[in-house]
Coordinates of C-alpha atoms and ligand atoms in Angstrom, one line a residue:
M12 CA -5.6 -3.7 -32.4
S13 CA -2.9 -1.1 -32.3
K14 CA 0.7 -2.1 -31.6
E15 CA 0.8 0.0 -28.5
L16 CA -2.2 -1.9 -27.0
T17 CA -0.7 -5.3 -27.8
I18 CA 2.6 -4.3 -26.0
E19 CA 0.7 -3.1 -23.0
Q20 CA -1.3 -6.3 -22.8
A21 CA 1.9 -8.4 -23.0
V22 CA 3.5 -6.3 -20.2
L23 CA 0.4 -6.8 -18.0
S24 CA 0.2 -10.6 -18.6
E25 CA 3.9 -11.0 -17.9
N26 CA 3.3 -9.0 -14.7
A27 CA 0.4 -11.2 -13.8
R28 CA 2.5 -14.3 -14.0
N29 CA 5.3 -12.8 -11.9
A30 CA 2.7 -11.6 -9.4
E31 CA 1.2 -15.2 -9.1
S32 CA 4.7 -16.5 -8.5
N33 CA 5.3 -13.8 -5.8
R34 CA 1.9 -14.7 -4.2
G35 CA 2.8 -18.4 -3.9
R36 CA 6.2 -17.5 -2.4
F37 CA 4.6 -15.2 0.2
R38 CA 1.9 -17.7 1.1
R39 CA 4.5 -20.5 1.6
A40 CA 6.5 -18.2 3.8
G41 CA 3.4 -17.2 5.8
V42 CA 4.1 -13.5 5.3
H43 CA 1.2 -11.0 4.9
V44 CA 2.0 -8.6 2.1
V45 CA 0.4 -5.2 1.7
N46 CA 0.6 -2.9 -1.2
L47 CA 0.1 0.8 -0.1
M48 CA -1.0 3.1 -2.8
S49 CA -1.9 6.8 -3.0
G50 CA -1.3 10.0 -4.9
A51 CA 1.8 12.0 -4.2
G52 CA 1.7 13.7 -0.8
A53 CA -1.1 11.7 0.8
G54 CA 1.1 10.6 3.6
K55 CA 2.2 7.1 2.8
T56 CA 5.7 7.4 4.4
T57 CA 4.3 9.0 7.6
L58 CA 1.7 6.3 7.8
L59 CA 4.3 3.6 7.4
E60 CA 6.5 5.2 10.1
R61 CA 3.6 5.2 12.7
T62 CA 2.5 1.7 11.6
I63 CA 6.0 0.4 12.2
D64 CA 6.2 2.0 15.6
K65 CA 2.8 0.6 16.7
L66 CA 3.4 -3.0 15.4
K67 CA 7.2 -3.7 15.4
D68 CA 7.1 -5.3 18.9
R69 CA 4.1 -7.5 17.9
L70 CA 5.1 -8.5 14.4
R71 CA 8.3 -9.1 12.4
I72 CA 8.0 -6.4 9.8
A73 CA 10.0 -5.4 6.6
V74 CA 9.4 -2.7 4.1
I75 CA 9.9 -2.3 0.3
A76 CA 9.9 1.4 -0.6
G77 CA 9.4 2.4 -4.2
D78 CA 10.6 5.8 -5.2
L79 CA 11.0 7.6 -8.5
E80 CA 14.6 8.8 -7.9
T81 CA 15.6 9.1 -4.3
R82 CA 16.3 7.1 -1.2
R83 CA 14.6 9.6 1.1
D84 CA 11.6 7.5 2.1
A85 CA 13.7 4.4 2.7
D86 CA 16.0 6.4 4.9
R87 CA 13.1 7.8 6.9
I88 CA 11.7 4.3 7.4
E89 CA 15.0 2.7 8.3
R90 CA 15.3 4.9 11.4
H91 CA 12.3 3.0 12.8
G92 CA 14.4 -0.1 13.2
V93 CA 13.0 -2.5 10.5
P94 CA 14.7 -3.8 7.4
V95 CA 14.0 -1.7 4.3
T96 CA 14.9 -2.3 0.7
Q97 CA 14.5 0.4 -2.0
I98 CA 13.2 0.0 -5.5
N99 CA 14.3 3.0 -7.5
T100 CA 11.9 3.0 -10.5
K101 CA 14.1 5.5 -12.4
G102 CA 11.1 7.7 -13.3
A103 CA 8.6 4.9 -13.9
C104 CA 5.3 5.7 -12.2
H105 CA 4.6 2.3 -10.7
I106 CA 6.2 -0.8 -9.3
E107 CA 6.1 -4.1 -11.2
A108 CA 5.9 -7.7 -9.8
H109 CA 9.4 -8.7 -11.0
Q110 CA 10.9 -5.8 -9.0
I111 CA 9.1 -7.1 -5.9
A112 CA 10.5 -10.6 -6.6
D113 CA 14.1 -9.2 -6.6
A114 CA 13.5 -6.9 -3.6
A115 CA 11.9 -9.6 -1.5
S116 CA 15.0 -11.8 -2.0
E117 CA 16.8 -9.3 0.3
F118 CA 14.8 -10.6 3.3
D119 CA 14.4 -13.9 5.0
L120 CA 10.7 -14.2 4.2
E121 CA 10.2 -17.2 6.4
R122 CA 11.0 -15.0 9.4
L123 CA 8.8 -12.1 8.4
E124 CA 5.1 -11.7 9.3
L125 CA 4.3 -8.5 7.6
L126 CA 5.8 -7.0 4.4
L127 CA 4.7 -3.5 3.6
I128 CA 5.2 -2.1 0.1
E129 CA 5.2 1.6 -0.4
N130 CA 4.2 2.1 -4.1
V131 CA 5.0 5.1 -6.1
G132 CA 2.8 8.1 -5.5
N133 CA 0.3 7.8 -8.3
L134 CA -3.4 7.0 -8.4
V135 CA -3.5 5.6 -11.9
C136 CA -1.3 2.7 -13.0
P137 CA -0.2 1.2 -9.7
A138 CA -3.7 -0.2 -9.5
E139 CA -3.2 -2.1 -12.8
F140 CA 0.0 -3.9 -11.6
D141 CA -0.7 -6.9 -9.3
L142 CA 2.5 -7.4 -7.2
G143 CA 1.4 -10.6 -5.6
E144 CA 0.3 -8.9 -2.4
A145 CA -2.5 -10.2 -0.2
D146 CA -4.1 -6.7 0.3
K147 CA -4.1 -3.5 -1.5
I148 CA -4.6 -0.4 0.7
M149 CA -5.3 3.0 -0.7
I150 CA -4.6 6.2 1.2
L151 CA -6.6 9.3 0.3
S152 CA -6.0 12.5 2.2
T153 CA -8.5 15.2 3.2
T154 CA -6.4 17.8 1.3
E155 CA -7.0 16.0 -2.0
G156 CA -10.7 16.3 -2.5
H157 CA -13.6 13.9 -2.2
D158 CA -14.1 13.5 -6.0
K159 CA -11.3 10.9 -6.2
P160 CA -13.4 7.7 -6.3
G161 CA -15.2 8.8 -9.5
K162 CA -11.9 9.9 -11.1
Y163 CA -9.9 6.8 -10.2
P164 CA -12.4 3.9 -10.0
L165 CA -10.0 1.1 -10.6
M166 CA -7.9 2.0 -7.6
F167 CA -11.0 1.9 -5.4
K168 CA -12.3 -1.3 -6.9
E169 CA -9.0 -3.2 -6.3
C170 CA -8.5 -2.2 -2.6
R171 CA -9.4 -4.0 0.5
A172 CA -9.2 -0.9 2.6
L173 CA -9.4 2.8 2.2
I174 CA -7.5 5.0 4.7
L175 CA -8.7 8.6 4.9
N176 CA -5.5 10.4 6.2
K177 CA -5.1 13.9 7.6
I178 CA -8.5 13.9 9.4
D179 CA -6.9 16.5 11.8
L180 CA -7.1 18.9 8.8
L181 CA -10.8 18.3 8.1
P182 CA -11.9 21.6 9.6
Y183 CA -9.6 23.5 7.2
T184 CA -10.8 21.8 4.0
N185 CA -14.2 21.3 2.3
F186 CA -13.6 17.5 2.1
D187 CA -16.9 15.7 2.3
T188 CA -16.2 12.4 4.1
N189 CA -19.7 11.0 3.6
A190 CA -19.7 11.7 -0.1
A191 CA -16.2 10.1 -0.6
V192 CA -17.1 7.0 1.4
A193 CA -20.5 6.6 -0.3
D194 CA -18.9 6.9 -3.8
A195 CA -16.1 4.5 -2.8
K196 CA -18.6 1.9 -1.5
L197 CA -20.6 2.1 -4.7
L198 CA -17.4 0.9 -6.5
N199 CA -16.5 -1.6 -3.8
A200 CA -19.1 -2.6 -1.2
K201 CA -16.6 -4.7 0.9
L202 CA -14.1 -1.8 1.3
E203 CA -13.0 -1.3 4.9
F204 CA -12.7 2.3 5.8
F205 CA -10.2 3.8 8.3
P206 CA -10.4 7.6 9.0
L207 CA -7.2 8.6 10.8
S208 CA -4.3 11.0 11.1
A209 CA -0.9 9.5 10.7
R210 CA 0.6 12.8 12.0
T211 CA -1.4 13.0 15.3
G212 CA -2.2 9.3 15.7
E213 CA -6.0 10.0 16.0
G214 CA -7.9 6.9 14.8
F215 CA -4.7 5.0 14.2
E216 CA -5.1 2.0 16.4
V217 CA -8.3 0.8 14.7
F218 CA -6.2 0.5 11.5
T219 CA -3.2 -1.2 13.1
D220 CA -5.4 -3.6 15.0
W221 CA -7.1 -4.6 11.8
L222 CA -3.7 -4.9 10.0
E223 CA -2.3 -7.1 12.8
K224 CA -5.4 -9.3 12.6
R225 CA -5.0 -9.7 8.8
A226 CA -1.3 -10.6 9.3
R227 CA -2.1 -13.2 11.9
E228 CA -4.8 -14.8 9.7
A229 CA -2.3 -15.1 6.9
R230 CA 0.1 -16.8 9.3
R231 CA -2.5 -19.4 10.2
A232 CA -3.6 -20.0 6.7
Ligands
LIG22 MG1 6.6 8.6 0.5
LIG23 ZN1 3.0 3.7 -14.2

């Protein structure tokens, strides 16, 4: 086995231990934790903003925003009146579990019901790093192309839900929704599917109702 592979496996197993520790901590606190992943520009921050507006009077929410270099996303989210903490990955293309452990310490977890993590915009390695979340949600947008499930199978296998964002732009693209969903379901038969537009709000409530239900189930468990 090459040295590089050995190092990668050591990093992943250390991450897995940290993720399990996070998961235990989140369960004890009764907070539902969601890891939002997508490629760059799929609309994660806009989706978070609308999700917060829809749910902040119904659930106690906080956000951990991962970003390569800036605080721009965290600043946008903060304006919606929920606590936000920023992980600056300093160029690294994913968040790791130990960073979530540190960031989560900024909040009173016992008081929270929903903790949303905005991962770094990247379809490859975020799927490999368990953060201790309850659900992974992937956002694909209609401007990206429907061939993504075949290109990034791990991401689709790991997710509980797939959001198809920017459905308002469908008439201007050649995105084939049926093909994308069929390919995604071949990889993950239990995948929930939410077509919506975070910009216009079309289809959004079906998603936030589901998210609220998941958070309430976590609370009861
Ligand atoms: Mg963003
Ligand atoms: Zn990475």
